[in-house]
Amino acid sequence: MQQKVQGLNKEFKRKDVSRLRNLIKGKTGASTSSQIGYNTKEEDHKEGDVWKEGRKTWTIKNGIKQTVSKLDVIKKEVFMPLSCPCCNRIMKKRLDKPNYKIHKKCFDCVIDFEAKLKNKGEYEDYIKKLKVKNSLDIVNEMESYLLDAINTTNSGYVSEDGVVERWVGGVDKKKMTKEITEAAQIRRESVEKELNDEKGA
């Protein structure tokens, strides 16, 4: 005969007792019931390991299991970390963010780096390379913007009255695309030639 404890409306089952026994012994992950016919394959992974499980790719970073996303590379480029990768100081100054976007360092580390370049006499070349890289980035962005503008469809227009107007004609997309890519290539070559001429001088 089972006795009911006052205040308990539910009887303890064998599974509940096993669970409490495991908790008291410190075996928090131990099973409370036996299962027949199915075993999961257990693999031990270390820090930095990458493996596939189901449809996802997993890794261990700082002791935590997490998924690996295709966007992780982009996130590293876009998001600024809390501390500087060079000096490990917290990046909270106003000029840390713009300097991290360009140099991947805090403002203080950039100042130290540029001071060392000035002492070696390499600062002028460094500034020229930065200007060339900036010019090439501007050319690439303009080319991308213009190609996107050409490839957007503008065959129709909805007026204020809600009437859809269809337009005939427009630009020759193939011709314009060719002209834009050629002009961008000419500008890239011009920028690189300027850099080479300055190196030779």
JSON list of C-alpha atoms in Angstrom, two decimals:
[
{"chain": "A", "resi": 1, "resn": "MET", "atom": "CA", "xyz": [0.00, 0.00, 0.00]},
{"chain": "A", "resi": 2, "resn": "GLN", "atom": "CA", "xyz": [1.30, 3.42, -0.93]},
{"chain": "A", "resi": 3, "resn": "GLN", "atom": "CA", "xyz": [0.94, 6.25, 1.48]},
{"chain": "A", "resi": 4, "resn": "LYS", "atom": "CA", "xyz": [0.12, 9.72, 0.23]},
{"chain": "A", "resi": 5, "resn": "VAL", "atom": "CA", "xyz": [2.14, 12.57, 1.63]},
{"chain": "A", "resi": 6, "resn": "GLN", "atom": "CA", "xyz": [-0.05, 15.47, 2.69]},
{"chain": "A", "resi": 7, "resn": "GLY", "atom": "CA", "xyz": [-0.01, 18.21, 0.04]},
{"chain": "A", "resi": 8, "resn": "LEU", "atom": "CA", "xyz": [1.04, 15.93, -2.82]},
{"chain": "A", "resi": 9, "resn": "ASN", "atom": "CA", "xyz": [-1.68, 15.08, -5.31]},
{"chain": "A", "resi": 10, "resn": "LYS", "atom": "CA", "xyz": [0.62, 13.02, -7.54]},
{"chain": "A", "resi": 11, "resn": "GLU", "atom": "CA", "xyz": [2.44, 9.75, -6.88]},
{"chain": "A", "resi": 12, "resn": "PHE", "atom": "CA", "xyz": [6.13, 9.49, -7.67]},
{"chain": "A", "resi": 13, "resn": "LYS", "atom": "CA", "xyz": [6.94, 7.16, -10.56]},
{"chain": "A", "resi": 14, "resn": "ARG", "atom": "CA", "xyz": [10.12, 5.13, -10.96]},
{"chain": "A", "resi": 15, "resn": "LYS", "atom": "CA", "xyz": [11.33, 7.63, -13.62]},
{"chain": "A", "resi": 16, "resn": "ASP", "atom": "CA", "xyz": [10.95, 10.54, -11.16]},
{"chain": "A", "resi": 17, "resn": "VAL", "atom": "CA", "xyz": [12.89, 8.72, -8.45]},
{"chain": "A", "resi": 18, "resn": "SER", "atom": "CA", "xyz": [15.67, 7.85, -10.94]},
{"chain": "A", "resi": 19, "resn": "ARG", "atom": "CA", "xyz": [15.88, 11.47, -12.02]},
{"chain": "A", "resi": 20, "resn": "LEU", "atom": "CA", "xyz": [16.20, 12.70, -8.42]},
{"chain": "A", "resi": 21, "resn": "ARG", "atom": "CA", "xyz": [18.82, 10.04, -7.66]},
{"chain": "A", "resi": 22, "resn": "ASN", "atom": "CA", "xyz": [20.85, 11.15, -10.72]},
{"chain": "A", "resi": 23, "resn": "LEU", "atom": "CA", "xyz": [20.60, 14.81, -9.70]},
{"chain": "A", "resi": 24, "resn": "ILE", "atom": "CA", "xyz": [21.80, 14.05, -6.17]},
{"chain": "A", "resi": 25, "resn": "LYS", "atom": "CA", "xyz": [24.74, 12.01, -7.49]},
{"chain": "A", "resi": 26, "resn": "GLY", "atom": "CA", "xyz": [25.67, 14.85, -9.88]},
{"chain": "A", "resi": 27, "resn": "LYS", "atom": "CA", "xyz": [24.82, 12.89, -13.04]},
{"chain": "A", "resi": 28, "resn": "THR", "atom": "CA", "xyz": [22.67, 15.59, -14.62]},
{"chain": "A", "resi": 29, "resn": "GLY", "atom": "CA", "xyz": [22.89, 14.20, -18.15]},
{"chain": "A", "resi": 30, "resn": "ALA", "atom": "CA", "xyz": [22.23, 10.55, -17.21]},
{"chain": "A", "resi": 31, "resn": "SER", "atom": "CA", "xyz": [19.18, 8.82, -18.65]},
{"chain": "A", "resi": 32, "resn": "THR", "atom": "CA", "xyz": [16.24, 7.90, -16.43]},
{"chain": "A", "resi": 33, "resn": "SER", "atom": "CA", "xyz": [14.88, 5.21, -18.73]},
{"chain": "A", "resi": 34, "resn": "SER", "atom": "CA", "xyz": [16.40, 2.68, -21.09]},
{"chain": "A", "resi": 35, "resn": "GLN", "atom": "CA", "xyz": [15.90, 2.91, -24.82]},
{"chain": "A", "resi": 36, "resn": "ILE", "atom": "CA", "xyz": [16.19, -0.01, -27.18]},
{"chain": "A", "resi": 37, "resn": "GLY", "atom": "CA", "xyz": [17.33, -0.03, -30.77]},
{"chain": "A", "resi": 38, "resn": "TYR", "atom": "CA", "xyz": [18.73, 3.45, -31.34]},
{"chain": "A", "resi": 39, "resn": "ASN", "atom": "CA", "xyz": [22.15, 4.81, -30.51]},
{"chain": "A", "resi": 40, "resn": "THR", "atom": "CA", "xyz": [23.38, 8.24, -31.49]},
{"chain": "A", "resi": 41, "resn": "LYS", "atom": "CA", "xyz": [26.94, 8.53, -32.70]},
{"chain": "A", "resi": 42, "resn": "GLU", "atom": "CA", "xyz": [28.83, 10.79, -30.33]},
{"chain": "A", "resi": 43, "resn": "GLU", "atom": "CA", "xyz": [31.90, 12.69, -31.51]},
{"chain": "A", "resi": 44, "resn": "ASP", "atom": "CA", "xyz": [34.21, 14.77, -29.37]},
{"chain": "A", "resi": 45, "resn": "HIS", "atom": "CA", "xyz": [35.12, 18.12, -30.91]},
{"chain": "A", "resi": 46, "resn": "LYS", "atom": "CA", "xyz": [37.82, 20.56, -29.88]},
{"chain": "A", "resi": 47, "resn": "GLU", "atom": "CA", "xyz": [38.08, 24.36, -30.12]},
{"chain": "A", "resi": 48, "resn": "GLY", "atom": "CA", "xyz": [38.13, 25.44, -33.77]},
{"chain": "A", "resi": 49, "resn": "ASP", "atom": "CA", "xyz": [36.82, 22.15, -35.24]},
{"chain": "A", "resi": 50, "resn": "VAL", "atom": "CA", "xyz": [34.32, 22.46, -38.10]},
{"chain": "A", "resi": 51, "resn": "TRP", "atom": "CA", "xyz": [31.89, 19.63, -38.89]},
{"chain": "A", "resi": 52, "resn": "LYS", "atom": "CA", "xyz": [28.59, 18.96, -40.63]},
{"chain": "A", "resi": 53, "resn": "GLU", "atom": "CA", "xyz": [25.60, 17.72, -38.69]},
{"chain": "A", "resi": 54, "resn": "GLY", "atom": "CA", "xyz": [22.38, 17.36, -40.63]},
{"chain": "A", "resi": 55, "resn": "ARG", "atom": "CA", "xyz": [22.15, 20.31, -42.99]},
{"chain": "A", "resi": 56, "resn": "LYS", "atom": "CA", "xyz": [24.15, 22.70, -40.82]},
{"chain": "A", "resi": 57, "resn": "THR", "atom": "CA", "xyz": [27.85, 23.34, -40.39]},
{"chain": "A", "resi": 58, "resn": "TRP", "atom": "CA", "xyz": [29.01, 23.67, -36.78]},
{"chain": "A", "resi": 59, "resn": "THR", "atom": "CA", "xyz": [32.13, 24.90, -35.00]},
{"chain": "A", "resi": 60, "resn": "ILE", "atom": "CA", "xyz": [33.33, 25.54, -31.46]},
{"chain": "A", "resi": 61, "resn": "LYS", "atom": "CA", "xyz": [34.41, 29.10, -30.60]},
{"chain": "A", "resi": 62, "resn": "ASN", "atom": "CA", "xyz": [35.44, 30.06, -27.06]},
{"chain": "A", "resi": 63, "resn": "GLY", "atom": "CA", "xyz": [34.07, 26.72, -25.81]},
{"chain": "A", "resi": 64, "resn": "ILE", "atom": "CA", "xyz": [30.58, 27.32, -27.27]},
{"chain": "A", "resi": 65, "resn": "LYS", "atom": "CA", "xyz": [29.08, 25.21, -30.07]},
{"chain": "A", "resi": 66, "resn": "GLN", "atom": "CA", "xyz": [27.65, 27.44, -32.79]},
{"chain": "A", "resi": 67, "resn": "THR", "atom": "CA", "xyz": [26.60, 27.29, -36.42]},
{"chain": "A", "resi": 68, "resn": "VAL", "atom": "CA", "xyz": [28.83, 28.52, -39.23]},
{"chain": "A", "resi": 69, "resn": "SER", "atom": "CA", "xyz": [26.99, 30.91, -41.52]},
{"chain": "A", "resi": 70, "resn": "LYS", "atom": "CA", "xyz": [27.91, 31.89, -45.07]},
{"chain": "A", "resi": 71, "resn": "LEU", "atom": "CA", "xyz": [27.62, 35.50, -43.90]},
{"chain": "A", "resi": 72, "resn": "ASP", "atom": "CA", "xyz": [30.29, 35.18, -41.18]},
{"chain": "A", "resi": 73, "resn": "VAL", "atom": "CA", "xyz": [32.96, 36.62, -43.51]},
{"chain": "A", "resi": 74, "resn": "ILE", "atom": "CA", "xyz": [30.77, 39.61, -44.33]},
{"chain": "A", "resi": 75, "resn": "LYS", "atom": "CA", "xyz": [29.93, 40.12, -40.64]},
{"chain": "A", "resi": 76, "resn": "LYS", "atom": "CA", "xyz": [33.64, 40.30, -39.83]},
{"chain": "A", "resi": 77, "resn": "GLU", "atom": "CA", "xyz": [34.09, 43.02, -42.45]},
{"chain": "A", "resi": 78, "resn": "VAL", "atom": "CA", "xyz": [31.02, 45.05, -41.46]},
{"chain": "A", "resi": 79, "resn": "PHE", "atom": "CA", "xyz": [30.83, 44.79, -37.68]},
{"chain": "A", "resi": 80, "resn": "MET", "atom": "CA", "xyz": [33.46, 46.39, -35.46]},
{"chain": "A", "resi": 81, "resn": "PRO", "atom": "CA", "xyz": [34.59, 44.22, -32.53]},
{"chain": "A", "resi": 82, "resn": "LEU", "atom": "CA", "xyz": [34.48, 45.50, -28.97]},
{"chain": "A", "resi": 83, "resn": "SER", "atom": "CA", "xyz": [38.27, 45.52, -28.57]},
{"chain": "A", "resi": 84, "resn": "CYS", "atom": "CA", "xyz": [41.09, 46.26, -31.00]},
{"chain": "A", "resi": 85, "resn": "PRO", "atom": "CA", "xyz": [42.66, 43.15, -32.59]},
{"chain": "A", "resi": 86, "resn": "CYS", "atom": "CA", "xyz": [46.17, 44.66, -32.20]},
{"chain": "A", "resi": 87, "resn": "CYS", "atom": "CA", "xyz": [46.25, 46.11, -28.68]},
{"chain": "A", "resi": 88, "resn": "ASN", "atom": "CA", "xyz": [43.12, 44.51, -27.11]},
{"chain": "A", "resi": 89, "resn": "ARG", "atom": "CA", "xyz": [41.94, 47.90, -25.77]},
{"chain": "A", "resi": 90, "resn": "ILE", "atom": "CA", "xyz": [38.22, 48.70, -25.93]},
{"chain": "A", "resi": 91, "resn": "MET", "atom": "CA", "xyz": [37.39, 50.76, -29.03]},
{"chain": "A", "resi": 92, "resn": "LYS", "atom": "CA", "xyz": [35.11, 53.52, -27.73]},
{"chain": "A", "resi": 93, "resn": "LYS", "atom": "CA", "xyz": [36.71, 56.69, -29.11]},
{"chain": "A", "resi": 94, "resn": "ARG", "atom": "CA", "xyz": [34.98, 58.67, -31.83]},
{"chain": "A", "resi": 95, "resn": "LEU", "atom": "CA", "xyz": [37.74, 58.00, -34.41]},
{"chain": "A", "resi": 96, "resn": "ASP", "atom": "CA", "xyz": [38.03, 54.26, -33.69]},
{"chain": "A", "resi": 97, "resn": "LYS", "atom": "CA", "xyz": [35.14, 53.25, -35.96]},
{"chain": "A", "resi": 98, "resn": "PRO", "atom": "CA", "xyz": [36.28, 55.03, -39.17]},
{"chain": "A", "resi": 99, "resn": "ASN", "atom": "CA", "xyz": [39.85, 53.86, -38.63]},
{"chain": "A", "resi": 100, "resn": "TYR", "atom": "CA", "xyz": [38.75, 50.28, -38.02]},
{"chain": "A", "resi": 101, "resn": "LYS", "atom": "CA", "xyz": [36.82, 50.28, -41.32]},
{"chain": "A", "resi": 102, "resn": "ILE", "atom": "CA", "xyz": [40.00, 51.18, -43.23]},
{"chain": "A", "resi": 103, "resn": "HIS", "atom": "CA", "xyz": [42.87, 49.68, -41.22]},
{"chain": "A", "resi": 104, "resn": "LYS", "atom": "CA", "xyz": [41.18, 47.02, -39.00]},
{"chain": "A", "resi": 105, "resn": "LYS", "atom": "CA", "xyz": [42.83, 48.72, -35.96]},
{"chain": "A", "resi": 106, "resn": "CYS", "atom": "CA", "xyz": [41.87, 51.31, -33.37]},
{"chain": "A", "resi": 107, "resn": "PHE", "atom": "CA", "xyz": [42.84, 54.97, -33.84]},
{"chain": "A", "resi": 108, "resn": "ASP", "atom": "CA", "xyz": [45.78, 54.74, -31.40]},
{"chain": "A", "resi": 109, "resn": "CYS", "atom": "CA", "xyz": [47.25, 51.73, -33.26]},
{"chain": "A", "resi": 110, "resn": "VAL", "atom": "CA", "xyz": [46.93, 53.58, -36.59]},
{"chain": "A", "resi": 111, "resn": "ILE", "atom": "CA", "xyz": [48.77, 56.60, -35.12]},
{"chain": "A", "resi": 112, "resn": "ASP", "atom": "CA", "xyz": [51.57, 54.33, -33.84]},
{"chain": "A", "resi": 113, "resn": "PHE", "atom": "CA", "xyz": [51.77, 52.52, -37.20]},
{"chain": "A", "resi": 114, "resn": "GLU", "atom": "CA", "xyz": [51.97, 55.78, -39.17]},
{"chain": "A", "resi": 115, "resn": "ALA", "atom": "CA", "xyz": [54.59, 57.18, -36.78]},
{"chain": "A", "resi": 116, "resn": "LYS", "atom": "CA", "xyz": [56.78, 54.11, -37.42]},
{"chain": "A", "resi": 117, "resn": "LEU", "atom": "CA", "xyz": [56.33, 54.59, -41.18]},
{"chain": "A", "resi": 118, "resn": "LYS", "atom": "CA", "xyz": [57.39, 58.25, -40.88]},
{"chain": "A", "resi": 119, "resn": "ASN", "atom": "CA", "xyz": [60.54, 57.22, -38.99]},
{"chain": "A", "resi": 120, "resn": "LYS", "atom": "CA", "xyz": [61.39, 54.72, -41.75]},
{"chain": "A", "resi": 121, "resn": "GLY", "atom": "CA", "xyz": [60.62, 57.26, -44.50]},
{"chain": "A", "resi": 122, "resn": "GLU", "atom": "CA", "xyz": [57.83, 55.09, -45.99]},
{"chain": "A", "resi": 123, "resn": "TYR", "atom": "CA", "xyz": [54.89, 57.31, -45.06]},
{"chain": "A", "resi": 124, "resn": "GLU", "atom": "CA", "xyz": [54.56, 59.06, -48.46]},
{"chain": "A", "resi": 125, "resn": "ASP", "atom": "CA", "xyz": [54.30, 55.73, -50.33]},
{"chain": "A", "resi": 126, "resn": "TYR", "atom": "CA", "xyz": [51.73, 54.53, -47.81]},
{"chain": "A", "resi": 127, "resn": "ILE", "atom": "CA", "xyz": [49.52, 57.62, -48.38]},
{"chain": "A", "resi": 128, "resn": "LYS", "atom": "CA", "xyz": [49.80, 57.25, -52.18]},
{"chain": "A", "resi": 129, "resn": "LYS", "atom": "CA", "xyz": [48.70, 53.61, -51.96]},
{"chain": "A", "resi": 130, "resn": "LEU", "atom": "CA", "xyz": [45.73, 54.60, -49.81]},
{"chain": "A", "resi": 131, "resn": "LYS", "atom": "CA", "xyz": [44.70, 57.26, -52.36]},
{"chain": "A", "resi": 132, "resn": "VAL", "atom": "CA", "xyz": [44.98, 54.78, -55.24]},
{"chain": "A", "resi": 133, "resn": "LYS", "atom": "CA", "xyz": [42.94, 52.18, -53.35]},
{"chain": "A", "resi": 134, "resn": "ASN", "atom": "CA", "xyz": [40.30, 54.82, -52.62]},
{"chain": "A", "resi": 135, "resn": "SER", "atom": "CA", "xyz": [40.19, 55.87, -56.28]},
{"chain": "A", "resi": 136, "resn": "LEU", "atom": "CA", "xyz": [39.81, 52.26, -57.43]},
{"chain": "A", "resi": 137, "resn": "ASP", "atom": "CA", "xyz": [37.00, 51.69, -54.91]},
{"chain": "A", "resi": 138, "resn": "ILE", "atom": "CA", "xyz": [35.18, 54.77, -56.23]},
{"chain": "A", "resi": 139, "resn": "VAL", "atom": "CA", "xyz": [35.53, 53.51, -59.84]},
{"chain": "A", "resi": 140, "resn": "ASN", "atom": "CA", "xyz": [34.21, 50.06, -58.85]},
{"chain": "A", "resi": 141, "resn": "GLU", "atom": "CA", "xyz": [31.24, 51.54, -56.98]},
{"chain": "A", "resi": 142, "resn": "MET", "atom": "CA", "xyz": [30.34, 53.87, -59.86]},
{"chain": "A", "resi": 143, "resn": "GLU", "atom": "CA", "xyz": [30.56, 51.03, -62.39]},
{"chain": "A", "resi": 144, "resn": "SER", "atom": "CA", "xyz": [28.32, 48.84, -60.23]},
{"chain": "A", "resi": 145, "resn": "TYR", "atom": "CA", "xyz": [25.80, 51.66, -59.70]},
{"chain": "A", "resi": 146, "resn": "LEU", "atom": "CA", "xyz": [25.59, 52.52, -63.41]},
{"chain": "A", "resi": 147, "resn": "LEU", "atom": "CA", "xyz": [25.24, 48.87, -64.47]},
{"chain": "A", "resi": 148, "resn": "ASP", "atom": "CA", "xyz": [22.44, 48.38, -61.95]},
{"chain": "A", "resi": 149, "resn": "ALA", "atom": "CA", "xyz": [20.70, 51.54, -63.20]},
{"chain": "A", "resi": 150, "resn": "ILE", "atom": "CA", "xyz": [20.84, 50.28, -66.80]},
{"chain": "A", "resi": 151, "resn": "ASN", "atom": "CA", "xyz": [19.56, 46.80, -65.97]},
{"chain": "A", "resi": 152, "resn": "THR", "atom": "CA", "xyz": [16.52, 48.00, -64.00]},
{"chain": "A", "resi": 153, "resn": "THR", "atom": "CA", "xyz": [13.38, 47.81, -66.10]},
{"chain": "A", "resi": 154, "resn": "ASN", "atom": "CA", "xyz": [11.64, 51.09, -66.80]},
{"chain": "A", "resi": 155, "resn": "SER", "atom": "CA", "xyz": [9.15, 49.93, -69.41]},
{"chain": "A", "resi": 156, "resn": "GLY", "atom": "CA", "xyz": [6.18, 51.15, -67.38]},
{"chain": "A", "resi": 157, "resn": "TYR", "atom": "CA", "xyz": [5.18, 54.02, -65.12]},
{"chain": "A", "resi": 158, "resn": "VAL", "atom": "CA", "xyz": [2.16, 54.46, -62.83]},
{"chain": "A", "resi": 159, "resn": "SER", "atom": "CA", "xyz": [0.88, 58.06, -62.84]},
{"chain": "A", "resi": 160, "resn": "GLU", "atom": "CA", "xyz": [-0.80, 59.89, -59.94]},
{"chain": "A", "resi": 161, "resn": "ASP", "atom": "CA", "xyz": [-4.21, 58.90, -61.31]},
{"chain": "A", "resi": 162, "resn": "GLY", "atom": "CA", "xyz": [-3.28, 55.21, -61.14]},
{"chain": "A", "resi": 163, "resn": "VAL", "atom": "CA", "xyz": [-3.00, 54.87, -64.90]},
{"chain": "A", "resi": 164, "resn": "VAL", "atom": "CA", "xyz": [-0.19, 52.57, -66.07]},
{"chain": "A", "resi": 165, "resn": "GLU", "atom": "CA", "xyz": [1.73, 54.15, -68.94]},
{"chain": "A", "resi": 166, "resn": "ARG", "atom": "CA", "xyz": [3.82, 51.90, -71.18]},
{"chain": "A", "resi": 167, "resn": "TRP", "atom": "CA", "xyz": [6.94, 53.41, -72.69]},
{"chain": "A", "resi": 168, "resn": "VAL", "atom": "CA", "xyz": [8.46, 52.32, -75.94]},
{"chain": "A", "resi": 169, "resn": "GLY", "atom": "CA", "xyz": [12.14, 52.69, -76.84]},
{"chain": "A", "resi": 170, "resn": "GLY", "atom": "CA", "xyz": [14.68, 53.38, -74.13]},
{"chain": "A", "resi": 171, "resn": "VAL", "atom": "CA", "xyz": [18.40, 52.74, -73.96]},
{"chain": "A", "resi": 172, "resn": "ASP", "atom": "CA", "xyz": [20.38, 50.04, -75.71]},
{"chain": "A", "resi": 173, "resn": "LYS", "atom": "CA", "xyz": [21.41, 47.99, -72.66]},
{"chain": "A", "resi": 174, "resn": "LYS", "atom": "CA", "xyz": [24.18, 46.01, -74.38]},
{"chain": "A", "resi": 175, "resn": "LYS", "atom": "CA", "xyz": [25.80, 49.11, -75.85]},
{"chain": "A", "resi": 176, "resn": "MET", "atom": "CA", "xyz": [25.60, 51.08, -72.59]},
{"chain": "A", "resi": 177, "resn": "THR", "atom": "CA", "xyz": [26.95, 48.15, -70.54]},
{"chain": "A", "resi": 178, "resn": "LYS", "atom": "CA", "xyz": [29.91, 47.82, -72.92]},
{"chain": "A", "resi": 179, "resn": "GLU", "atom": "CA", "xyz": [30.63, 51.56, -72.77]},
{"chain": "A", "resi": 180, "resn": "ILE", "atom": "CA", "xyz": [30.47, 51.68, -68.96]},
{"chain": "A", "resi": 181, "resn": "THR", "atom": "CA", "xyz": [32.76, 48.66, -68.47]},
{"chain": "A", "resi": 182, "resn": "GLU", "atom": "CA", "xyz": [35.26, 50.04, -71.00]},
{"chain": "A", "resi": 183, "resn": "ALA", "atom": "CA", "xyz": [35.27, 53.50, -69.36]},
{"chain": "A", "resi": 184, "resn": "ALA", "atom": "CA", "xyz": [35.74, 51.94, -65.91]},
{"chain": "A", "resi": 185, "resn": "GLN", "atom": "CA", "xyz": [38.64, 49.81, -67.20]},
{"chain": "A", "resi": 186, "resn": "ILE", "atom": "CA", "xyz": [40.30, 52.87, -68.78]},
{"chain": "A", "resi": 187, "resn": "ARG", "atom": "CA", "xyz": [40.02, 54.77, -65.48]},
{"chain": "A", "resi": 188, "resn": "ARG", "atom": "CA", "xyz": [41.45, 51.81, -63.52]},
{"chain": "A", "resi": 189, "resn": "GLU", "atom": "CA", "xyz": [44.42, 51.61, -65.88]},
{"chain": "A", "resi": 190, "resn": "SER", "atom": "CA", "xyz": [44.93, 55.38, -65.59]},
{"chain": "A", "resi": 191, "resn": "VAL", "atom": "CA", "xyz": [44.97, 55.23, -61.77]},
{"chain": "A", "resi": 192, "resn": "GLU", "atom": "CA", "xyz": [47.42, 52.30, -61.78]},
{"chain": "A", "resi": 193, "resn": "LYS", "atom": "CA", "xyz": [49.64, 54.13, -64.32]},
{"chain": "A", "resi": 194, "resn": "GLU", "atom": "CA", "xyz": [49.73, 57.20, -62.06]},
{"chain": "A", "resi": 195, "resn": "LEU", "atom": "CA", "xyz": [50.83, 55.00, -59.17]},
{"chain": "A", "resi": 196, "resn": "ASN", "atom": "CA", "xyz": [53.55, 53.33, -61.26]},
{"chain": "A", "resi": 197, "resn": "ASP", "atom": "CA", "xyz": [54.79, 56.70, -62.59]},
{"chain": "A", "resi": 198, "resn": "GLU", "atom": "CA", "xyz": [55.09, 58.03, -59.04]},
{"chain": "A", "resi": 199, "resn": "LYS", "atom": "CA", "xyz": [57.02, 54.91, -58.00]},
{"chain": "A", "resi": 200, "resn": "GLY", "atom": "CA", "xyz": [59.40, 55.34, -60.93]},
{"chain": "A", "resi": 201, "resn": "ALA", "atom": "CA", "xyz": [59.99, 59.04, -60.24]}
]
